[in-house]
PDB file of C-alpha atoms and ligand atoms in Angstrom:
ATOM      1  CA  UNK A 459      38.036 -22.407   3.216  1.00  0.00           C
ATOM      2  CA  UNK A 460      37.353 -19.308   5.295  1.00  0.00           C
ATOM      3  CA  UNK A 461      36.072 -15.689   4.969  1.00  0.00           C
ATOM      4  CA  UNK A 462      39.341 -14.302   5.209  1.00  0.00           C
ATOM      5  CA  UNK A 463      40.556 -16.141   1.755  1.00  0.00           C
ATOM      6  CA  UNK A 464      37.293 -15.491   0.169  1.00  0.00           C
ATOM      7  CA  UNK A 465      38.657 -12.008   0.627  1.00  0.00           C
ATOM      8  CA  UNK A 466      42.065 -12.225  -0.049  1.00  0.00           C
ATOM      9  CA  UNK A 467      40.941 -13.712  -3.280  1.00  0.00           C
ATOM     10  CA  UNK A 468      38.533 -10.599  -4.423  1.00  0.00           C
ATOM     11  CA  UNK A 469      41.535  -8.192  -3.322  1.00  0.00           C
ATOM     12  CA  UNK A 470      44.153 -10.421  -5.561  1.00  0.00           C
ATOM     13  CA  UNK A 471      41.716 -10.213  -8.411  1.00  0.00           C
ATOM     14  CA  UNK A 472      40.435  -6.999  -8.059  1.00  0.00           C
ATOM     15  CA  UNK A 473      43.599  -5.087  -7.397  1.00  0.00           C
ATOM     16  CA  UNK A 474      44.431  -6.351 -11.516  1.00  0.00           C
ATOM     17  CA  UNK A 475      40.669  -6.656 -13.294  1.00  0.00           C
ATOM     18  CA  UNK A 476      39.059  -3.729 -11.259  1.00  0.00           C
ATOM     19  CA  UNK A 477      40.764  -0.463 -11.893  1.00  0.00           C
ATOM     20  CA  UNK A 478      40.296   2.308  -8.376  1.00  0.00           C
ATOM     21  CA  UNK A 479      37.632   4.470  -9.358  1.00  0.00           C
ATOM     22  CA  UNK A 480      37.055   7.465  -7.428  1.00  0.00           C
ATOM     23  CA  UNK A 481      32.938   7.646  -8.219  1.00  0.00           C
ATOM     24  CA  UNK A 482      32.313   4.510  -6.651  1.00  0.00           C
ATOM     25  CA  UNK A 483      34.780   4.947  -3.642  1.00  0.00           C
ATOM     26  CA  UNK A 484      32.922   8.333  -2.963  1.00  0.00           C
ATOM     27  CA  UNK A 485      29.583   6.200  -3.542  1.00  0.00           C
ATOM     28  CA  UNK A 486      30.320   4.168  -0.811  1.00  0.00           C
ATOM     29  CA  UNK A 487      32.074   6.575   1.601  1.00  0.00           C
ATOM     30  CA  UNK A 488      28.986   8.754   1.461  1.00  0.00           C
ATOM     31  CA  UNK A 489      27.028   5.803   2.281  1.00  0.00           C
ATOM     32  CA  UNK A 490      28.899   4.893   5.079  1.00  0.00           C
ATOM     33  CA  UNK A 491      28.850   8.553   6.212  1.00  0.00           C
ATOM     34  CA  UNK A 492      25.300   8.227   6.170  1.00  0.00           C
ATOM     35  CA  UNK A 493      24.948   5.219   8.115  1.00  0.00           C
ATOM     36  CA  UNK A 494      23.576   3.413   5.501  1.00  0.00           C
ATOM     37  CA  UNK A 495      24.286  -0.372   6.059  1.00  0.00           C
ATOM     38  CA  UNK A 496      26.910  -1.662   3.973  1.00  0.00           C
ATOM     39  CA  UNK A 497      24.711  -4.095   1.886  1.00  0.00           C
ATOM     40  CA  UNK A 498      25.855  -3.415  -1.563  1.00  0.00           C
ATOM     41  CA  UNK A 499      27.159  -5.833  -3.834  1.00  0.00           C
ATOM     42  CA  UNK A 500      30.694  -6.580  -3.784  1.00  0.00           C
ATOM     43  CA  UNK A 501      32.523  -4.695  -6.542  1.00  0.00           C
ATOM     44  CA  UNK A 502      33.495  -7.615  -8.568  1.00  0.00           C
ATOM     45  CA  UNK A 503      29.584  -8.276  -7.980  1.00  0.00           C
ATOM     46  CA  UNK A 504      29.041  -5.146  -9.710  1.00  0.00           C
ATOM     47  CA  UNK A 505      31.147  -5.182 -11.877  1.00  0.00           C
ATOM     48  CA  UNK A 506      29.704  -8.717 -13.149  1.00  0.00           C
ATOM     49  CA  UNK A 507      26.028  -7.097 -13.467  1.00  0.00           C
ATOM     50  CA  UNK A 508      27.726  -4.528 -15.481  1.00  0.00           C
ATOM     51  CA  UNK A 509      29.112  -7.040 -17.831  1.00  0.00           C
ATOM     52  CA  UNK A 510      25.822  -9.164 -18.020  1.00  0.00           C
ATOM     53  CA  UNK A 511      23.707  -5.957 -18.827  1.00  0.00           C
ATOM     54  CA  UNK A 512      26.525  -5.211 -21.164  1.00  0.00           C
ATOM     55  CA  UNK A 513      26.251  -8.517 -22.428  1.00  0.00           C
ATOM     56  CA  UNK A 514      22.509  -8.199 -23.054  1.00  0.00           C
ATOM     57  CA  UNK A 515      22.931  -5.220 -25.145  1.00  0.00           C
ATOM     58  CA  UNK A 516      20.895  -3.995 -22.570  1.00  0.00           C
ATOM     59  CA  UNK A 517      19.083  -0.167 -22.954  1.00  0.00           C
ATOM     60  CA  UNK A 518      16.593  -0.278 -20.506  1.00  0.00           C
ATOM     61  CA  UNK A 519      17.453  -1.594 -17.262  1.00  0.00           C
ATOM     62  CA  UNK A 520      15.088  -2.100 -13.586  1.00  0.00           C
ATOM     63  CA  UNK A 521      16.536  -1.794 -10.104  1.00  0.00           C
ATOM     64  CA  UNK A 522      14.266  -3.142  -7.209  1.00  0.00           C
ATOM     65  CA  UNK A 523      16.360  -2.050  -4.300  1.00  0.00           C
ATOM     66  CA  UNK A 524      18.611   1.214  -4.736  1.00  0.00           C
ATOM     67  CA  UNK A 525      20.167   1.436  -1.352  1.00  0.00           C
ATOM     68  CA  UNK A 526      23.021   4.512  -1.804  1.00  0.00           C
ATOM     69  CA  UNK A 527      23.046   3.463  -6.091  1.00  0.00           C
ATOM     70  CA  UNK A 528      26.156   1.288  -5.691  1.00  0.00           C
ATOM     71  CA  UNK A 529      24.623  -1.413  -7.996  1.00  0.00           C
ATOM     72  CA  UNK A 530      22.930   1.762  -9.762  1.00  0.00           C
ATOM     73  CA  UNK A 531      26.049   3.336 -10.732  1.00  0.00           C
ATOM     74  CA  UNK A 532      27.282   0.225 -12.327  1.00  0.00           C
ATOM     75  CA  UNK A 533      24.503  -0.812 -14.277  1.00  0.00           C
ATOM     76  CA  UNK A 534      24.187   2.415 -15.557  1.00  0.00           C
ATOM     77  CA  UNK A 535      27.261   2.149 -16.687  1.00  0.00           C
ATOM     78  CA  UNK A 536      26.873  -0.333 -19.330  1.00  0.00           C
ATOM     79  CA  UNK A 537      24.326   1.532 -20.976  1.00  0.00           C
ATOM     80  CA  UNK A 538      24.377   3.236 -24.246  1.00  0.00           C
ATOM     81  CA  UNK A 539      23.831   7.066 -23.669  1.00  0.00           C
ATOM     82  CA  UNK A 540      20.248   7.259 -25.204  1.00  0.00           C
ATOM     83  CA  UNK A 541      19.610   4.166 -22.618  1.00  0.00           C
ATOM     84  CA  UNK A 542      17.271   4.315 -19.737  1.00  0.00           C
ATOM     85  CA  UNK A 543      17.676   3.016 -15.916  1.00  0.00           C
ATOM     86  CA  UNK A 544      14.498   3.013 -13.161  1.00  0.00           C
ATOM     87  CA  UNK A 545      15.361   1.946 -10.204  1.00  0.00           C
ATOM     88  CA  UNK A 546      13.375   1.380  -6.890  1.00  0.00           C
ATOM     89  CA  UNK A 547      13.580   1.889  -3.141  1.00  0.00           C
ATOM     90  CA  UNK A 548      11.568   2.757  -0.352  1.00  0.00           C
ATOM     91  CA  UNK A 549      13.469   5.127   2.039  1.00  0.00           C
ATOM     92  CA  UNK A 550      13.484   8.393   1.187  1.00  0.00           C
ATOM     93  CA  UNK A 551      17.143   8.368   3.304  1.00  0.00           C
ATOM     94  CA  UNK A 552      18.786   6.097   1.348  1.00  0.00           C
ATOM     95  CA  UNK A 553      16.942   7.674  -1.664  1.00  0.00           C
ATOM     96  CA  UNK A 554      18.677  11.234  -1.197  1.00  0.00           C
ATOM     97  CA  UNK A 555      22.185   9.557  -0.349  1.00  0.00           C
ATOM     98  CA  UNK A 556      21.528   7.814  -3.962  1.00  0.00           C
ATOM     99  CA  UNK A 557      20.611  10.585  -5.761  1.00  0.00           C
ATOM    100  CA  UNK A 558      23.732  12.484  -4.997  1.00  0.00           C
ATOM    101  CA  UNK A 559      25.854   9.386  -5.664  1.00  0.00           C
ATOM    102  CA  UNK A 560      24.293   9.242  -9.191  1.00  0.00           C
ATOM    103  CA  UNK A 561      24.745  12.700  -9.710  1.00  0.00           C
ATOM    104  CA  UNK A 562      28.667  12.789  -8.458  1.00  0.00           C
ATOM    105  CA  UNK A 563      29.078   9.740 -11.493  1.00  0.00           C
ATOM    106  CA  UNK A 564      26.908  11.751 -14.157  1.00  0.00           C
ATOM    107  CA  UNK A 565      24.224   9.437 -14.806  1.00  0.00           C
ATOM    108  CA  UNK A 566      21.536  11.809 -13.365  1.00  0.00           C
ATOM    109  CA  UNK A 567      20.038  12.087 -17.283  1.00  0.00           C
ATOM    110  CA  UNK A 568      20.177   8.377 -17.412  1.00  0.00           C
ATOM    111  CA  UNK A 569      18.621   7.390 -14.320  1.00  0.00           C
ATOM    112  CA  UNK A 570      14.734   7.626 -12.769  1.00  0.00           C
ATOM    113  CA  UNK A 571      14.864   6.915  -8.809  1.00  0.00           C
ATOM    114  CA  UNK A 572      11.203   6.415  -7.756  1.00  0.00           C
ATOM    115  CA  UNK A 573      10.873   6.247  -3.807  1.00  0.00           C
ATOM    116  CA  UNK A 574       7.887   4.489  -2.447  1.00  0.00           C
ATOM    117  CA  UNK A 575       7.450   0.455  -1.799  1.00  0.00           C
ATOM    118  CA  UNK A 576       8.388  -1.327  -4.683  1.00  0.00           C
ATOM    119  CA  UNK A 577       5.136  -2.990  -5.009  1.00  0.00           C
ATOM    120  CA  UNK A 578       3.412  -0.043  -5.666  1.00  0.00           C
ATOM    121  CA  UNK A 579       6.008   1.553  -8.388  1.00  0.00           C
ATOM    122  CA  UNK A 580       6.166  -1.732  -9.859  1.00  0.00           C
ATOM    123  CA  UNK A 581       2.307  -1.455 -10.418  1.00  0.00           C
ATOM    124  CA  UNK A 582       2.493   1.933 -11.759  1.00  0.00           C
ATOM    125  CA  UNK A 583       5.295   1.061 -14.039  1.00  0.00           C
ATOM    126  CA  UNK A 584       2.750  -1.793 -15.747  1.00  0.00           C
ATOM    127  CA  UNK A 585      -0.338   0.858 -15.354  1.00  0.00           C
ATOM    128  CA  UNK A 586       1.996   3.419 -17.326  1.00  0.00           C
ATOM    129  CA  UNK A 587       2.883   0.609 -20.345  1.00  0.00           C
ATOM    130  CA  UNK A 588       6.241   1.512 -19.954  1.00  0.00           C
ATOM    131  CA  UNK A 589       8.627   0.004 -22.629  1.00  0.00           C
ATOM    132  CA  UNK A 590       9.473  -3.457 -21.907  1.00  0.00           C
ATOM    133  CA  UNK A 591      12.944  -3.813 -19.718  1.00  0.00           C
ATOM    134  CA  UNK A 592      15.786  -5.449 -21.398  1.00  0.00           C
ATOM    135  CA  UNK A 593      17.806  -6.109 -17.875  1.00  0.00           C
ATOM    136  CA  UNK A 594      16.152  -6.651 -13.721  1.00  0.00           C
ATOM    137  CA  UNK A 595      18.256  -6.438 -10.662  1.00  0.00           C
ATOM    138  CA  UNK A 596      16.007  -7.960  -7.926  1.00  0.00           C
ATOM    139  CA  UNK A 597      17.768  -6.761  -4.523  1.00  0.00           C
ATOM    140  CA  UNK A 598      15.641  -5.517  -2.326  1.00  0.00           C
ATOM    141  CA  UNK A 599      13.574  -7.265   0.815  1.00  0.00           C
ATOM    142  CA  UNK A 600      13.699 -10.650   0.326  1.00  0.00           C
ATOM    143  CA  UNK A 601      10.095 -11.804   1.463  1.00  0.00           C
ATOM    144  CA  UNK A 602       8.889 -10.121  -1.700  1.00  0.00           C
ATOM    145  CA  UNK A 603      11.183 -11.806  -3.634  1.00  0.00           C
ATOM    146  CA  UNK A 604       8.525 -13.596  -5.979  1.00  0.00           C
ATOM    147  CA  UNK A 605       6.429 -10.507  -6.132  1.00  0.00           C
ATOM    148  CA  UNK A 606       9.012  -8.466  -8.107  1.00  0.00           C
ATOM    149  CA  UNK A 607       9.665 -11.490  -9.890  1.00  0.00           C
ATOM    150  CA  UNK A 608       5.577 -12.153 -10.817  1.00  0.00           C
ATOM    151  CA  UNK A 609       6.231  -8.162 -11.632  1.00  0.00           C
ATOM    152  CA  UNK A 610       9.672  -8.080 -13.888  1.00  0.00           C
ATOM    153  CA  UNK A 611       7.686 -10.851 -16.145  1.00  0.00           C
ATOM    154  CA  UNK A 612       4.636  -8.322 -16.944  1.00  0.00           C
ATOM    155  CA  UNK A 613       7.880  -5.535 -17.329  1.00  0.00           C
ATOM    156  CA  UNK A 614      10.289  -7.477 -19.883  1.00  0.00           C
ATOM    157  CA  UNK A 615      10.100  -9.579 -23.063  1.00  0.00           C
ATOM    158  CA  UNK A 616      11.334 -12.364 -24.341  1.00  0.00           C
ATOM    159  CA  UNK A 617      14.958 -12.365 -24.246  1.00  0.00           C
ATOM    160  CA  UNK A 618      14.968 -10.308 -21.216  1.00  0.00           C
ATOM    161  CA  UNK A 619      16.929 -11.330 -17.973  1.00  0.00           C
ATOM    162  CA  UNK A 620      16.177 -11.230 -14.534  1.00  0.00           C
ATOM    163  CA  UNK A 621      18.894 -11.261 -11.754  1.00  0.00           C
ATOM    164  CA  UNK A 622      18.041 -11.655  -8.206  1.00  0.00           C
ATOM    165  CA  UNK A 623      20.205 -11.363  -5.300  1.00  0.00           C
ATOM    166  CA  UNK A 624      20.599 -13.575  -2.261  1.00  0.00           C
ATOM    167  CA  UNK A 625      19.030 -16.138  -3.618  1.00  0.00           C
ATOM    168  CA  UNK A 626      21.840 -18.822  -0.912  1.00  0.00           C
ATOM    169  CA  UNK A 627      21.479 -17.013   2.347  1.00  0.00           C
ATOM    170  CA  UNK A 628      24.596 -18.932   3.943  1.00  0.00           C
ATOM    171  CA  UNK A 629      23.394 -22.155   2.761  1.00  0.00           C
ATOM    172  CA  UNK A 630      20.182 -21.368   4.752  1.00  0.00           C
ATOM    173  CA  UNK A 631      18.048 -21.780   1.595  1.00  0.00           C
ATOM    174  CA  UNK A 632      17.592 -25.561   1.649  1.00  0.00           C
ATOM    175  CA  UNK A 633      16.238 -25.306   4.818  1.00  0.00           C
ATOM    176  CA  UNK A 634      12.411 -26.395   4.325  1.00  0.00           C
ATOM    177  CA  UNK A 635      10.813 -25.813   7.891  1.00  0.00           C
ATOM    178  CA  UNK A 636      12.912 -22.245   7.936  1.00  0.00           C
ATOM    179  CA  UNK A 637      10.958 -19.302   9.893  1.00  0.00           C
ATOM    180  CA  UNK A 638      13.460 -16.643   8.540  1.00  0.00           C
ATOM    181  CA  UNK A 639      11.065 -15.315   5.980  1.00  0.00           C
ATOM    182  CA  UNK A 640      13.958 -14.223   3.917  1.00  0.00           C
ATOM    183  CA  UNK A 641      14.256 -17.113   3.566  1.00  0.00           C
ATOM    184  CA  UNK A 642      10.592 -18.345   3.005  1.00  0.00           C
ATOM    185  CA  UNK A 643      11.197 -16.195   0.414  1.00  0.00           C
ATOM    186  CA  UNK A 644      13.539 -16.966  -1.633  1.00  0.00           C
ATOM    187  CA  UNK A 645      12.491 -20.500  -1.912  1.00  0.00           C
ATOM    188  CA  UNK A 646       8.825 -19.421  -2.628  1.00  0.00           C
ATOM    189  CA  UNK A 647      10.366 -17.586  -5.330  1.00  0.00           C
ATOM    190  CA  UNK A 648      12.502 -20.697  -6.523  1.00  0.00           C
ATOM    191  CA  UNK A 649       9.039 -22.887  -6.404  1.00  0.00           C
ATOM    192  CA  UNK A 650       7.757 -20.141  -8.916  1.00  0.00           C
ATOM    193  CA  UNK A 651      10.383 -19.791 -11.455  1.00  0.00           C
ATOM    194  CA  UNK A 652      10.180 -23.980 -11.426  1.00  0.00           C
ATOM    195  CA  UNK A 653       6.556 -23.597 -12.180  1.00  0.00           C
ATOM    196  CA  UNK A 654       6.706 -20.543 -15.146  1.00  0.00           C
ATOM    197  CA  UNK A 655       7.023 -22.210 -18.599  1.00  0.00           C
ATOM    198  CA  UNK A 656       7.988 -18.957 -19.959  1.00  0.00           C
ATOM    199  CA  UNK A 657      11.478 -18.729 -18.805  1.00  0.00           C
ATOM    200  CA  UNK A 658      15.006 -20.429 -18.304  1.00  0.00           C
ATOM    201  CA  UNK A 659      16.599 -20.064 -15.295  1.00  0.00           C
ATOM    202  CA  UNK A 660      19.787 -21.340 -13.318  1.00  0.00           C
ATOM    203  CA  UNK A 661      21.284 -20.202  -9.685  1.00  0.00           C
ATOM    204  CA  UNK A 662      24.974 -19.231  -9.090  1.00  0.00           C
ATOM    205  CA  UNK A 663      26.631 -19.888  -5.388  1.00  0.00           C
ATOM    206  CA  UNK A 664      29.058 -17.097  -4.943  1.00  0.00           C
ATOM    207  CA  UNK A 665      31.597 -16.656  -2.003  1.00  0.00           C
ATOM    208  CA  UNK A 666      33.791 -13.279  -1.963  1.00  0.00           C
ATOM    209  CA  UNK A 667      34.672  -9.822   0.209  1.00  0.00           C
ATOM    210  CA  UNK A 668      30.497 -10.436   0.770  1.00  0.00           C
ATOM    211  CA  UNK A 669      30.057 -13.803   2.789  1.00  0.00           C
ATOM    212  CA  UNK A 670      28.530 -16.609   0.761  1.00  0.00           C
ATOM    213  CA  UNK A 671      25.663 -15.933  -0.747  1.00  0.00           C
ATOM    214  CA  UNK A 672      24.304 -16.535  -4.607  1.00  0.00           C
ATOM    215  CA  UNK A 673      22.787 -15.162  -7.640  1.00  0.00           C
ATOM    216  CA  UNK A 674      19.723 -16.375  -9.946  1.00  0.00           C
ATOM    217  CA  UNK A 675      19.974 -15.693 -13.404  1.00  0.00           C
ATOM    218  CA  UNK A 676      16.788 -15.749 -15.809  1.00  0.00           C
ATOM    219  CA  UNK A 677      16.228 -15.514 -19.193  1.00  0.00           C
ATOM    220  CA  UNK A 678      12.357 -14.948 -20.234  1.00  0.00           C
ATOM    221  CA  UNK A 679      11.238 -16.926 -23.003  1.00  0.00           C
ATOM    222  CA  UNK A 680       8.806 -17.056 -25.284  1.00  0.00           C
ATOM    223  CA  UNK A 681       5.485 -18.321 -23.459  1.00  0.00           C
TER     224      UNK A 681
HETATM  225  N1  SAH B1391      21.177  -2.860  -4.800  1.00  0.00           N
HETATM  226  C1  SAH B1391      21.914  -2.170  -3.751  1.00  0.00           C
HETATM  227  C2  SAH B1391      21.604  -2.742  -2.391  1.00  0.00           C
HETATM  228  C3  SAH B1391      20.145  -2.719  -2.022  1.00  0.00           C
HETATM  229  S1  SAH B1391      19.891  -3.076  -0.305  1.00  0.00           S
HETATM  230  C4  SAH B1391      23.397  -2.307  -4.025  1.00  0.00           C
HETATM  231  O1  SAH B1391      23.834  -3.447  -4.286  1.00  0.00           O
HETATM  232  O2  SAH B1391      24.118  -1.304  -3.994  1.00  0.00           O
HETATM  233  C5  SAH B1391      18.157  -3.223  -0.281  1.00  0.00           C
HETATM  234  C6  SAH B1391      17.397  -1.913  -0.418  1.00  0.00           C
HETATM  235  O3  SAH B1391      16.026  -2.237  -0.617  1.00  0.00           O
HETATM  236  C7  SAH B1391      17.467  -1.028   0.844  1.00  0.00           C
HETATM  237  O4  SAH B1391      17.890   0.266   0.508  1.00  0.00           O
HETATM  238  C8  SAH B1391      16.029  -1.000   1.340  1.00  0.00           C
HETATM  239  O5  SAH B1391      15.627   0.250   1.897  1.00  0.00           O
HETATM  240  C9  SAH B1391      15.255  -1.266   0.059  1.00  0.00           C
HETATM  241  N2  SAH B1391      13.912  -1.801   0.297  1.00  0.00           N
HETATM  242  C10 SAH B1391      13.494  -2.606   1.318  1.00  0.00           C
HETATM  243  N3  SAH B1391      12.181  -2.847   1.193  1.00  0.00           N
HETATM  244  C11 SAH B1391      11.770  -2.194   0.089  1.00  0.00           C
HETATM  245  C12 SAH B1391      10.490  -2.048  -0.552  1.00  0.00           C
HETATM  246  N4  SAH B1391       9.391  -2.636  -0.075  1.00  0.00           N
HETATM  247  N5  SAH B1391      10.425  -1.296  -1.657  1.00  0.00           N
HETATM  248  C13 SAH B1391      11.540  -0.703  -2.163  1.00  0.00           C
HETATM  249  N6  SAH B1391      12.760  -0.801  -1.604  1.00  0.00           N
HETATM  250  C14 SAH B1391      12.859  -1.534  -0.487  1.00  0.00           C
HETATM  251  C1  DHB B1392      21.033  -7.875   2.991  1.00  0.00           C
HETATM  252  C2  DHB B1392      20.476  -7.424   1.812  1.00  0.00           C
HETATM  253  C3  DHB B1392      21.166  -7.567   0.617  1.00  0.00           C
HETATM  254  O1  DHB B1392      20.653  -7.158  -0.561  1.00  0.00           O
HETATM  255  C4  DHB B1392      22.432  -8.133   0.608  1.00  0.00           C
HETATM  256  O2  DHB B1392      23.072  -8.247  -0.587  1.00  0.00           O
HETATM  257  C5  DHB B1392      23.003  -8.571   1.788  1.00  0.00           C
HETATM  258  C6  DHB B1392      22.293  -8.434   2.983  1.00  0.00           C
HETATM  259  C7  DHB B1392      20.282  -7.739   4.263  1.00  0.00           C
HETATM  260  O3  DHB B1392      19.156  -7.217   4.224  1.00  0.00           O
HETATM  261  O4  DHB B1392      20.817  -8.122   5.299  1.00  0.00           O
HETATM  262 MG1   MG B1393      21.773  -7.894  -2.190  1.00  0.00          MG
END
C-alpha cells in the first residue's frame, strides 16, 4: 500500500463525489503563486469538515491556522448565511493571500481573519465573551496543539466539536522519547483530552493525495 494508490484512490473518488470548482482551484493556484507551502487539507479533507460542521448545524465556526483559507472557504461553506466564521493565523503573507481567496468565493461578510499568534487572539476572543463556537478546526503549529485545545474549551459549549489536524504524523506519534516537538505535541495534547472529564473524544488515521496523517474528533460535554 503506497502513496501513489492513496492517490489514485482520492482522484477515483473525487473525480465522482467532488464536483471541479473554480473558487477553490483559484484558492490554491494563488497560493501556490504566492509560495505559500502547499499544506492545506486535501479536498476530500475539506470537504469532510464541511460535512461535519454541516452536520453540527454549525453557525459559528473557529479556525486556528488560516494558511491561504483553503479549509476557510470550505467551512464557510456549510454555514447558514446569518452564520459567523473567525479564523486565525499569524503571517500577515499568508493572511493577505487569504483574504483575497475569501473574497474571490464571497464569504468576505461571513468571515473575521484576525492576524497575530493564535495565543494571543485566542485570549482576546475569551476577554471579548464572544458567543460560544459551535465548530473548531485546530491546524495550525503543532507544539501548541493543547494550548488551542485548553482555549476552544473556554470558546464552545456543550455539544460543541473540536477537530484537530495531524494528530498521526506518519505514525511518528507513538513515539514516546520523540524530540520532534510536533510531535511532543500532539501527544501532550492526547494526554490532555484523556485527562478532561468534560468531553468525548476519538482519533481518525487517514491516508489520501496528503501522506498519512489523522484527525481527532471531540465532542464537549457537559462537565
Ligand atoms: N488550515 C489550512 C492550513 C493551515 S497551515 C488549510 O487546511 O487550508 C498552518 C498555518 O498556521 C500556517 O499558515 C501558519 O502560518 C499558521 N501558524 C503557525 N503558527 C501560528 C501561530 N502561532 N498563530 C497563528 N497561526 C499560526
Ligand atoms: C504541516 C502542517 C499541516 O497543517 C499539515 O496539514 C501538513 C503539514 C507542516 O507544518 O508541515
Ligand atoms: Mg493540517
Amino acid at each position: 500500500m503506497t502513496q501513489e494508490l492513496w492517490t489514485r484512490v482520492d482522484e477515483y473518488t473525487n473525480s465522482l463525489l467532488l464536483p471541479s470548482d473554480a473558487v477553490l482551484d483559484a484558492a490554491l493556484a494563488a497560493s501556490h503563486a504566492a509560495g505559500l507551502p502547499s499544506i492545506n487539507v486535501a479536498p476530500n479533507q475539506g470537504k469532510f469538515l464541511s460535512l461535519l460542521a454541516q452536520l453540527q448545524g454549525a453557525s459559528r465556526i473557529l479556525e486556528v491556522g488560516t494558511l491561504a483559507g483553503y479549509s476557510t472557504i470550505w467551512l464557510a461553506r456549510a454555514l447558514p448565511k446569518s452564520g459567523r466564521l473567525v479564523t486565525l493565523e499569524l503571517d500577515p503573507k499568508h493572511a493577505e493571500v487569504a483574504r483575497s481567496n475569501i473574497e474571490r468565493a464571497g464569504l468576505s461578510a461571513q468571515v473575521d481573519l484576525r492576524v497575530g499568534r493564535a495565543l494571543d487572539s485566542l485570549a482576546a476572543l475569551v476577554n471579548e465573551g464572544v458567543p460560544p463556537f459551535d465548530f473548531v478546526f485546530i491546524d495550525a503549529d503543532k507544539p501548541s496543539i493543547p494550548e488551542y485545545f485548553l482555549a476552544s474549551l473556554k470558546l464552545t459549549r456543550p455539544g460543541s466539536v473540536i477537530v484537530v489536524d495531524n494528530v498521526v504524523r506518519k505514525g511518528a506519534v507513538i513515539d514516546a522519547q520523540s524530540s520532534d516537538a510536533n510531535v511532543r505535541g500532539v501527544r501532550r495534547f492526547n494526554e490532555i483530552v484523556s485527562q478532561t472529564p468534560a468531553v468525548s473524544a476519538t482519533t481518525v488515521q487517514t491516508v489520501g493525495s496528503k501522506g498519512y496523517d489523522g484527525f481527532a474528533l471531540i465532542r464537549v460535554s457537559n462537565p
